[in-house]
CSV table of C-alpha atoms in Angstrom, one decimal:
chain,number,residue,atom,x,y,z
A,255,MET,CA,19.8,-13.8,-29.3
A,256,ASP,CA,20.7,-12.5,-25.3
A,257,LYS,CA,19.7,-9.1,-25.8
A,258,SER,CA,16.2,-10.9,-27.4
A,259,LYS,CA,16.1,-13.2,-24.6
A,260,ASP,CA,17.2,-10.3,-21.8
A,261,ILE,CA,14.0,-8.1,-23.5
A,262,ARG,CA,11.8,-11.0,-23.6
A,263,THR,CA,12.5,-12.1,-19.6
A,264,ILE,CA,11.9,-8.4,-18.8
A,265,MET,CA,8.3,-8.1,-20.6
A,266,ARG,CA,7.4,-11.2,-18.9
A,267,ASP,CA,8.6,-10.5,-15.0
A,268,ASN,CA,7.5,-6.7,-15.5
A,269,ALA,CA,3.8,-7.8,-17.5
A,270,VAL,CA,1.4,-6.9,-15.2
A,271,THR,CA,3.4,-3.5,-14.8
A,272,ILE,CA,3.6,-3.1,-18.1
A,273,MET,CA,-0.4,-3.6,-19.4
A,274,PHE,CA,-1.3,-1.2,-16.5
A,275,VAL,CA,1.4,1.4,-17.9
A,276,ILE,CA,-0.9,0.9,-21.2
A,277,LEU,CA,-3.9,1.0,-19.6
A,278,CYS,CA,-3.0,4.0,-18.3
A,279,ILE,CA,-2.4,5.5,-21.3
A,280,ILE,CA,-5.1,4.7,-23.1
A,281,GLY,CA,-7.4,5.8,-20.1
A,282,LEU,CA,-5.7,9.3,-19.4
A,283,VAL,CA,-6.3,9.8,-23.4
A,284,PHE,CA,-9.9,9.0,-23.7
A,285,SER,CA,-11.0,10.6,-20.6
A,286,GLY,CA,-11.0,14.0,-21.8
A,287,GLN,CA,-9.3,15.3,-18.1
A,288,SER,CA,-6.5,17.6,-18.1
A,289,VAL,CA,-3.4,16.5,-16.5
A,290,SER,CA,-3.4,19.4,-13.5
A,291,PHE,CA,-6.5,17.5,-12.7
A,292,VAL,CA,-5.4,14.2,-12.6
A,293,MET,CA,-2.1,15.3,-11.2
A,294,TYR,CA,-4.2,17.0,-8.2
A,295,GLU,CA,-6.0,13.4,-7.7
A,296,LEU,CA,-3.3,11.4,-7.7
A,297,VAL,CA,-0.9,13.1,-5.2
A,298,GLY,CA,-3.9,13.4,-3.0
A,299,ARG,CA,-4.1,9.1,-3.2
A,300,ILE,CA,-0.7,8.4,-3.3
A,301,SER,CA,-0.5,10.3,0.0
A,302,ARG,CA,-3.4,8.5,1.4
A,303,ASN,CA,-2.7,4.9,0.2
A,304,ALA,CA,0.8,4.4,0.2
A,305,PHE,CA,1.4,4.1,3.3
A,306,LEU,CA,-0.9,0.9,3.3
A,307,VAL,CA,1.0,-1.0,0.1
A,308,LEU,CA,4.0,-0.5,2.0
A,309,ALA,CA,2.5,-2.2,5.1
A,310,LEU,CA,2.3,-5.9,2.4
A,311,ILE,CA,6.4,-5.7,1.6
A,312,ILE,CA,7.3,-7.6,5.0
A,313,PRO,CA,4.9,-10.3,4.7
A,314,ILE,CA,6.3,-11.1,1.4
A,315,ILE,CA,9.6,-11.1,2.3
A,316,ALA,CA,9.3,-13.9,4.9
A,317,GLY,CA,7.5,-16.2,2.5
A,318,MET,CA,3.7,-15.2,3.7
A,319,GLY,CA,2.5,-14.0,0.2
A,320,ILE,CA,-0.2,-10.7,0.2
A,321,ASN,CA,-1.6,-10.2,3.9
A,322,PHE,CA,-4.9,-9.8,3.0
A,323,ALA,CA,-5.4,-9.8,6.7
A,324,VAL,CA,-4.2,-5.9,7.0
A,325,THR,CA,-8.3,-5.5,6.9
A,326,ILE,CA,-7.9,-6.5,10.8
A,327,GLY,CA,-5.0,-3.6,11.2
A,328,ALA,CA,-7.8,-1.5,9.4
A,329,MET,CA,-10.7,-3.0,12.2
A,330,ALA,CA,-8.0,-1.6,14.8
A,331,ALA,CA,-7.8,1.7,13.2
A,332,GLN,CA,-11.7,2.3,13.2
A,333,ILE,CA,-11.7,1.2,16.7
A,334,SER,CA,-9.2,3.9,18.0
A,335,ALA,CA,-10.5,6.8,15.9
A,336,LEU,CA,-13.6,6.2,17.2
A,337,TRP,CA,-12.7,6.6,20.8
A,338,ILE,CA,-10.9,9.9,19.8
A,339,THR,CA,-14.4,11.1,17.9
A,340,GLU,CA,-16.1,9.7,21.5
A,341,TRP,CA,-13.5,11.9,24.2
A,342,GLN,CA,-13.4,14.0,21.3
A,343,ILE,CA,-9.8,15.1,20.7
A,344,PRO,CA,-8.7,17.5,17.8
A,345,GLY,CA,-6.6,18.0,15.7
A,346,LEU,CA,-2.7,16.3,16.0
A,347,THR,CA,-3.0,15.7,19.6
A,348,GLY,CA,-6.1,13.4,18.1
A,349,PHE,CA,-4.4,11.5,15.2
A,350,MET,CA,-1.9,10.9,17.7
A,351,ALA,CA,-3.5,9.2,20.2
A,352,ALA,CA,-5.1,7.2,17.3
A,353,ILE,CA,-1.8,6.2,16.4
A,354,ALA,CA,-1.4,5.4,20.2
A,355,MET,CA,-4.7,3.2,20.8
A,356,THR,CA,-4.3,1.7,16.9
A,357,LEU,CA,-0.2,0.3,18.2
A,358,PRO,CA,-1.5,-2.5,21.6
A,359,ILE,CA,-4.8,-3.7,19.5
A,360,ALA,CA,-3.2,-4.1,16.3
A,361,LEU,CA,-0.3,-6.0,18.2
A,362,VAL,CA,-2.2,-8.3,19.9
A,363,PHE,CA,-4.8,-9.0,16.7
A,364,GLY,CA,-1.3,-9.2,14.7
A,365,PHE,CA,0.0,-11.9,16.9
A,366,LEU,CA,-3.5,-14.4,16.7
A,367,ILE,CA,-3.4,-13.6,13.2
A,368,GLY,CA,0.2,-14.9,12.9
A,369,LYS,CA,-0.3,-17.7,15.1
A,370,LEU,CA,-3.3,-18.9,12.6
A,371,LEU,CA,-1.2,-18.8,9.7
A,372,ASN,CA,0.9,-20.7,11.3
A,373,LYS,CA,-1.4,-23.8,11.5
A,374,MET,CA,-1.9,-23.2,7.1
A,375,LYS,CA,1.4,-23.2,6.0
A,376,GLY,CA,1.5,-22.5,2.3
A,377,GLN,CA,-2.2,-20.6,2.6
A,378,GLU,CA,-1.3,-18.0,4.2
A,379,MET,CA,-3.0,-15.8,1.3
A,380,ILE,CA,-6.8,-18.0,1.6
A,381,GLY,CA,-6.6,-17.7,5.2
A,382,GLY,CA,-5.7,-14.0,5.5
A,383,LEU,CA,-8.7,-13.1,3.0
A,384,ILE,CA,-11.3,-15.5,5.4
A,385,LEU,CA,-9.7,-14.5,9.0
A,386,GLY,CA,-10.7,-10.7,7.4
A,387,TYR,CA,-14.5,-12.0,6.1
A,388,PHE,CA,-14.2,-13.9,10.0
A,389,ALA,CA,-13.0,-10.8,11.6
A,390,ASN,CA,-15.6,-8.7,9.5
A,391,GLY,CA,-18.6,-10.7,11.4
A,392,LEU,CA,-17.2,-9.8,15.2
A,393,TYR,CA,-16.2,-6.1,14.3
A,394,GLN,CA,-20.1,-5.5,13.1
A,395,LEU,CA,-21.2,-7.0,16.2
A,396,LEU,CA,-19.1,-5.0,18.5
A,397,PHE,CA,-20.5,-1.5,16.2
A,398,LEU,CA,-23.6,-2.6,16.3
A,399,PHE,CA,-24.3,-4.0,19.2
A,400,ILE,CA,-21.9,-4.0,21.7
A,401,PHE,CA,-20.8,0.1,21.3
A,402,GLY,CA,-23.8,2.3,22.2
A,403,ASN,CA,-25.7,-0.3,23.7
A,404,ILE,CA,-23.6,-1.8,26.8
A,405,ILE,CA,-20.6,0.3,26.1
A,406,PRO,CA,-22.7,3.8,26.1
A,407,LEU,CA,-21.7,6.4,23.7
A,408,ASN,CA,-22.4,10.2,24.0
A,409,THR,CA,-20.9,12.5,21.5
A,410,LYS,CA,-24.2,13.6,19.2
A,411,GLY,CA,-24.7,11.9,16.1
A,412,LEU,CA,-22.1,8.6,17.0
A,413,VAL,CA,-25.2,6.6,17.8
A,414,ILE,CA,-28.3,5.3,15.5
A,415,GLN,CA,-31.0,7.7,15.6
A,416,GLY,CA,-34.2,5.7,17.4
A,417,SER,CA,-31.8,2.5,17.6
A,418,THR,CA,-28.5,1.2,18.9
A,419,GLY,CA,-25.2,0.7,17.3
A,420,VAL,CA,-22.5,3.0,15.8
A,421,ALA,CA,-23.7,5.7,13.0
A,422,ASN,CA,-23.3,4.6,9.3
A,423,THR,CA,-20.9,7.6,9.0
A,424,ILE,CA,-18.5,8.5,11.3
A,425,ASN,CA,-17.6,12.5,11.0
A,426,LEU,CA,-13.8,13.7,11.7
A,427,THR,CA,-14.4,16.9,10.2
A,428,GLY,CA,-15.0,20.3,12.6
A,429,ASP,CA,-13.5,21.8,15.7
A,430,LYS,CA,-13.2,18.2,16.9
A,431,GLY,CA,-12.4,15.9,14.2
A,432,ILE,CA,-8.7,15.0,13.0
A,433,LYS,CA,-9.5,15.7,9.2
A,434,TYR,CA,-5.9,16.9,7.9
A,435,ALA,CA,-4.7,16.6,11.2
A,436,LEU,CA,-1.1,15.1,9.5
A,437,ASP,CA,-2.0,16.2,5.6
A,438,GLY,CA,-3.0,19.5,7.3
A,439,ILE,CA,0.6,20.4,8.8
A,440,MET,CA,2.9,21.8,6.2
A,441,ARG,CA,1.9,21.9,2.4
A,442,LEU,CA,3.3,22.9,-0.5
A,443,PRO,CA,2.8,23.7,-4.1
A,444,MET,CA,4.2,21.3,-6.4
A,445,HIS,CA,7.5,23.1,-7.8
A,446,GLU,CA,8.3,24.6,-4.3
A,447,THR,CA,8.2,20.9,-3.0
A,448,VAL,CA,10.6,19.5,-6.1
A,449,PHE,CA,13.0,21.9,-5.5
A,450,TRP,CA,13.4,21.6,-1.6
A,451,ALA,CA,13.4,17.8,-2.4
A,452,CYS,CA,16.5,17.9,-5.0
A,453,GLY,CA,18.0,20.6,-3.0
A,454,ILE,CA,18.2,18.2,-0.1
A,455,ALA,CA,18.6,15.0,-2.4
A,456,ALA,CA,22.2,17.1,-3.7
A,457,LEU,CA,23.6,17.8,-0.4
A,458,VAL,CA,22.5,14.1,0.9
A,459,ALA,CA,24.9,12.5,-2.8
A,460,ILE,CA,27.6,15.7,-2.0
A,461,ALA,CA,28.1,14.7,1.9
A,462,LEU,CA,27.9,10.8,1.1
A,463,MET,CA,30.7,11.2,-1.9
A,464,ALA,CA,32.8,13.4,1.0
A,465,LEU,CA,32.5,10.3,3.2
A,466,LYS,CA,33.1,8.0,0.7
A,467,LYS,CA,29.9,6.0,1.2
A,468,ILE,CA,29.5,6.4,-2.6
A,469,GLU,CA,32.0,7.3,-5.4
A,470,ALA,CA,32.3,10.2,-7.0
A,471,LYS,CA,31.2,9.2,-10.6
A,472,LYS,CA,27.9,7.9,-9.0
A,473,ALA,CA,26.8,11.3,-6.8
A,474,ILE,CA,27.8,13.7,-9.6
A,475,LYS,CA,25.6,11.6,-12.3
A,476,ILE,CA,22.8,11.5,-9.2
A,477,ILE,CA,23.1,15.7,-8.9
A,478,VAL,CA,22.9,16.4,-12.4
A,479,ILE,CA,19.0,13.8,-12.7
A,480,LEU,CA,18.2,16.4,-9.7
A,481,ALA,CA,19.5,19.9,-11.6
A,482,VAL,CA,17.4,18.3,-14.5
A,483,LEU,CA,14.6,17.7,-12.4
A,484,VAL,CA,15.1,21.3,-11.0
A,485,GLY,CA,15.1,22.6,-14.8
A,486,LEU,CA,12.4,21.2,-15.8
A,487,PHE,CA,10.0,23.2,-13.6
A,488,PHE,CA,10.9,26.2,-14.9
A,489,ILE,CA,9.5,25.7,-18.0
A,490,PRO,CA,6.1,27.1,-17.7
A,491,ALA,CA,4.2,24.1,-19.7
A,492,VAL,CA,5.4,21.9,-16.8
A,493,ARG,CA,4.7,24.0,-13.7
A,494,ASP,CA,1.2,24.2,-15.2
A,495,LEU,CA,0.7,20.7,-15.5
A,496,PHE,CA,0.9,20.9,-11.5
A,497,VAL,CA,-0.9,24.0,-11.3
A,498,LEU,CA,-3.7,22.3,-8.7
A,499,THR,CA,-1.4,20.5,-7.0
A,500,ASN,CA,-0.1,21.2,-2.9
A,501,VAL,CA,2.0,18.4,-1.9
A,502,PRO,CA,1.1,17.0,2.0
A,503,ILE,CA,4.8,17.4,3.5
A,504,VAL,CA,4.3,15.8,6.3
A,505,THR,CA,2.2,12.5,5.6
A,506,LEU,CA,5.3,12.1,2.0
A,507,LEU,CA,7.9,12.4,4.6
A,508,VAL,CA,6.1,9.7,7.1
A,509,ILE,CA,5.6,7.7,4.1
A,510,PHE,CA,9.0,7.9,3.0
A,511,LEU,CA,10.5,7.3,6.7
A,512,LEU,CA,8.5,4.1,6.6
A,513,CYS,CA,10.3,3.4,3.2
A,514,LEU,CA,13.7,3.8,5.0
A,515,PHE,CA,12.4,2.0,7.9
A,516,ASN,CA,11.7,-1.4,5.5
A,517,ASN,CA,15.4,-0.9,4.5
A,518,ALA,CA,16.8,-0.8,7.4
A,519,LEU,CA,14.4,-3.2,8.9
A,520,LEU,CA,16.0,-6.3,5.9
A,521,LYS,CA,19.1,-5.2,6.9
A,522,THR,CA,19.3,-5.9,10.8
A,523,ARG,CA,19.7,-9.5,11.9
A,524,LEU,CA,16.0,-9.5,12.2
A,525,GLY,CA,15.5,-8.8,8.3
A,526,GLN,CA,18.0,-11.4,7.8
A,527,GLN,CA,15.3,-13.7,9.7
A,528,PHE,CA,12.7,-12.6,7.2
A,529,ARG,CA,14.6,-13.5,4.0
A,530,ALA,CA,15.7,-17.0,5.3
A,531,VAL,CA,12.2,-17.7,6.0
A,532,GLY,CA,11.0,-16.8,3.4
A,533,GLN,CA,13.4,-18.5,0.5
A,534,ASN,CA,13.3,-21.9,2.3
A,535,ARG,CA,11.6,-22.7,5.7
A,536,VAL,CA,13.3,-25.9,5.8
A,537,VAL,CA,17.1,-24.4,5.4
A,538,ALA,CA,15.8,-21.2,8.2
A,539,ASN,CA,14.7,-23.8,10.6
A,540,ALA,CA,18.1,-25.9,10.5
A,541,ALA,CA,19.6,-22.6,11.0
A,542,GLY,CA,18.4,-22.6,14.3
A,543,ILE,CA,16.0,-19.9,13.5
A,544,SER,CA,12.6,-20.1,15.3
A,545,VAL,CA,10.1,-20.0,11.7
A,546,ASP,CA,7.1,-19.7,13.5
A,547,THR,CA,8.1,-16.7,15.5
A,548,ILE,CA,9.6,-14.4,12.7
A,549,ARG,CA,6.5,-15.5,11.0
A,550,VAL,CA,4.4,-14.1,13.2
A,551,ILE,CA,6.6,-11.3,14.2
A,552,ALA,CA,6.1,-10.4,10.1
A,553,ILE,CA,2.4,-10.0,10.3
A,554,MET,CA,2.2,-8.7,13.6
A,555,ILE,CA,4.8,-5.7,12.2
A,556,SER,CA,2.0,-5.0,8.5
A,557,THR,CA,-1.0,-5.1,11.2
A,558,VAL,CA,0.4,-1.9,13.1
A,559,LEU,CA,1.3,-0.1,10.1
A,560,ALA,CA,-1.8,-1.3,8.3
A,561,GLY,CA,-3.6,0.5,11.2
A,562,TRP,CA,-1.5,3.2,11.0
A,563,GLY,CA,-1.9,3.4,7.1
A,564,GLN,CA,-5.6,3.3,7.4
A,565,LEU,CA,-5.8,6.5,9.9
A,566,ILE,CA,-4.0,8.5,7.5
A,567,PHE,CA,-6.5,7.5,5.2
A,568,VAL,CA,-9.0,8.5,7.2
A,569,GLN,CA,-7.7,11.9,8.6
A,570,ASN,CA,-7.8,12.7,4.0
A,571,MET,CA,-11.2,11.8,3.8
A,572,GLY,CA,-12.5,13.3,6.9
A,573,SER,CA,-15.1,10.9,7.7
A,574,PHE,CA,-15.3,7.0,7.0
A,575,GLN,CA,-18.1,4.5,6.5
A,576,THR,CA,-18.2,2.8,9.8
A,577,TYR,CA,-19.5,-0.6,7.9
A,578,GLY,CA,-17.5,-0.6,4.7
A,579,ALA,CA,-14.2,1.4,5.2
A,580,HIS,CA,-12.1,-1.3,5.5
A,581,GLU,CA,-13.3,-3.7,3.4
A,582,GLN,CA,-11.5,-3.7,0.4
A,583,VAL,CA,-8.5,-2.2,2.2
A,584,GLY,CA,-6.2,-5.7,1.4
A,585,LEU,CA,-8.0,-6.0,-1.7
A,586,TYR,CA,-6.4,-2.2,-3.3
A,587,ALA,CA,-2.9,-2.7,-1.5
A,588,GLY,CA,-2.8,-6.2,-2.8
A,589,ALA,CA,-3.8,-5.4,-6.1
A,590,ALA,CA,-1.3,-1.9,-6.0
A,591,ILE,CA,2.0,-4.1,-5.0
A,592,LEU,CA,1.2,-6.4,-7.5
A,593,VAL,CA,0.8,-4.1,-10.4
A,594,GLY,CA,4.4,-2.1,-9.7
A,595,GLY,CA,5.9,-5.5,-10.5
A,596,ALA,CA,6.0,-7.2,-7.1
A,597,SER,CA,5.4,-10.7,-6.9
A,598,ILE,CA,4.2,-12.8,-3.6
A,599,LYS,CA,7.5,-13.7,-2.7
A,600,ARG,CA,9.6,-10.8,-3.3
A,601,ALA,CA,8.6,-6.7,-2.7
A,602,THR,CA,10.3,-3.5,-2.7
A,603,ASN,CA,9.7,0.0,-1.2
A,604,GLY,CA,10.1,1.1,-5.7
A,605,GLN,CA,7.3,-1.9,-6.9
A,606,ALA,CA,5.0,-0.6,-4.1
A,607,ILE,CA,5.4,3.1,-5.0
A,608,LEU,CA,5.2,2.6,-8.8
A,609,GLY,CA,2.2,0.5,-7.7
A,610,THR,CA,-0.1,2.7,-5.9
A,611,ILE,CA,0.5,5.3,-8.8
A,612,LEU,CA,-0.4,3.2,-12.2
A,613,PHE,CA,-3.3,1.9,-9.9
A,614,HIS,CA,-5.0,4.8,-8.2
A,615,LEU,CA,-4.2,7.0,-11.8
A,616,LEU,CA,-6.0,4.2,-13.6
A,617,PHE,CA,-9.3,4.4,-11.0
A,618,ILE,CA,-8.8,8.3,-11.4
A,619,VAL,CA,-9.5,7.9,-15.0
A,620,ALA,CA,-11.5,4.8,-16.2
A,621,PRO,CA,-14.9,6.3,-15.0
A,622,SER,CA,-14.4,8.8,-17.6
A,623,ALA,CA,-12.5,7.1,-20.2
A,624,GLY,CA,-15.9,4.3,-19.9
A,625,LYS,CA,-18.1,7.4,-20.4
A,626,ASN,CA,-16.4,8.5,-23.3
A,627,ILE,CA,-15.7,5.0,-24.9
A,628,PHE,CA,-19.0,3.5,-24.1
A,629,GLY,CA,-21.6,6.4,-23.5
A,630,ASP,CA,-21.9,4.9,-19.4
A,631,ALA,CA,-19.5,5.8,-16.8
A,632,ALA,CA,-20.6,2.5,-14.9
A,633,VAL,CA,-18.8,0.5,-17.6
A,634,GLY,CA,-15.6,2.1,-16.2
A,635,GLU,CA,-15.9,1.6,-12.2
A,636,TYR,CA,-16.6,-2.2,-13.4
A,637,PHE,CA,-13.4,-2.4,-15.0
A,638,ARG,CA,-12.1,-1.1,-12.3
A,639,VAL,CA,-13.0,-3.8,-9.6
A,640,PHE,CA,-12.5,-6.0,-12.6
A,641,ILE,CA,-9.2,-4.7,-12.7
A,642,SER,CA,-8.5,-5.2,-8.9
A,643,TYR,CA,-9.4,-8.9,-9.0
A,644,GLY,CA,-7.8,-9.7,-12.5
A,645,VAL,CA,-4.5,-8.1,-11.6
A,646,ILE,CA,-4.3,-10.8,-7.9
A,647,ALA,CA,-5.5,-13.6,-10.5
A,648,MET,CA,-2.7,-12.5,-12.6
A,649,ALA,CA,0.2,-12.6,-10.7
A,650,LEU,CA,-1.0,-16.5,-9.1
A,651,VAL,CA,-1.1,-17.7,-11.8
A,652,MET,CA,2.6,-16.4,-13.1
A,653,HIS,CA,3.9,-17.3,-9.8
A,654,THR,CA,2.2,-20.7,-10.4
A,655,TRP,CA,3.6,-21.1,-13.7
A,656,ARG,CA,7.3,-19.6,-12.8
A,657,GLY,CA,7.3,-22.6,-10.5
A,658,ALA,CA,6.1,-25.0,-12.6
A,659,VAL,CA,8.5,-23.8,-15.3
A,660,LYS,CA,12.0,-23.8,-12.0
A,661,LYS,CA,10.7,-27.7,-11.2
A,662,LYS,CA,11.0,-28.9,-14.9
A,663,LYS,CA,14.5,-27.8,-15.5
A,664,PRO,CA,15.9,-28.5,-19.6
A,665,GLY,CA,17.5,-31.6,-19.0
A,666,GLU,CA,14.4,-33.3,-17.2
A,667,GLN,CA,12.7,-31.9,-19.8
A,668,ASP,CA,14.9,-34.1,-22.5
A,669,MET,CA,14.7,-37.4,-20.2
A,670,SER,CA,10.9,-37.3,-20.4
A,671,ALA,CA,11.0,-36.6,-24.2
A,672,VAL,CA,12.9,-39.2,-24.3
A,673,GLU,CA,11.1,-41.4,-22.3
A,674,LYS,CA,7.8,-40.9,-24.4
A,675,GLY,CA,9.2,-41.6,-27.5
């Protein structure tokens, strides 16, 4: 009986993730696409989207829900990308310049967002969503009227021909662009990436065992798992699944460093304050924690990370739509982290990465599967949009339902039944 309860609990707590796994399998079967092509597309999507999804973790832990205002962080990144294009700073130098420019802009934006969200405690997600729409109006004014009119732009192709304002698409390719500034530093085939990653992980496990940071049994178990993983890539059939895939090593290393940053931050005094504020603001305030300040810091960190994540995204794409590239950032990142099993109260790096994989895997296979099943690829596109909003709605409903169940304890249910009787 206890086991059945455990299974039901696992199914209930991971309903969204399980549903997406099933949808991805169905989509992969009916899409007709080769696994090697899907893996190629999936690695590309993970490398350009995972950083943005990971940027949502800190506000969730601080009790502010999904930070849909990361859209404003993406706007800060696009302002920086515009200026490095105007100044024609190419390659990695231009990318790092954009990173440096985004930092102060996103910090200011994050501070203002945090201050505003402190005025609407308990409604942060809807507040962040509406704030993104409001900021988008100011962004449009900036790019349509101020840039190219009040502030001149001299680089060819940046201004709308015969009018004022920034062109609809900003091109980041060519000798003076930042396309693949990060992705192009080092690329390795998938099997080589696995060999190197497993080798380094095994050395780390051995070092931790020698330092008595982990038990010998655990270290040996890790090494055995890594050896099995390496062995799989010696099988030609497995290696053929990734024949098209070249892994952007530096980009994935940056994503890994962000995971380490999140974990390290949560172990600090500030991280413990994030947790305390997220669990109970009243208790945190009674413990001497400045709740409003901690919440503002959480949003500032998230906004900066979102800006950097958007720069990783645009350097991978090689261009971006000036007036629309930022609009779906919050929605897609929020849906992805929920797909991974996170809630609006709890999130981990693993859930963010898993959600990115499942969410974008469905994005890859849905159009082809829709075409093969219904005879129209547009069905798959509509399905993807429906899923994006549906996952968020389902997560909110489940959160409300769980809260209601916790508030109404079994003893209280019995008393209410007696009263009704």
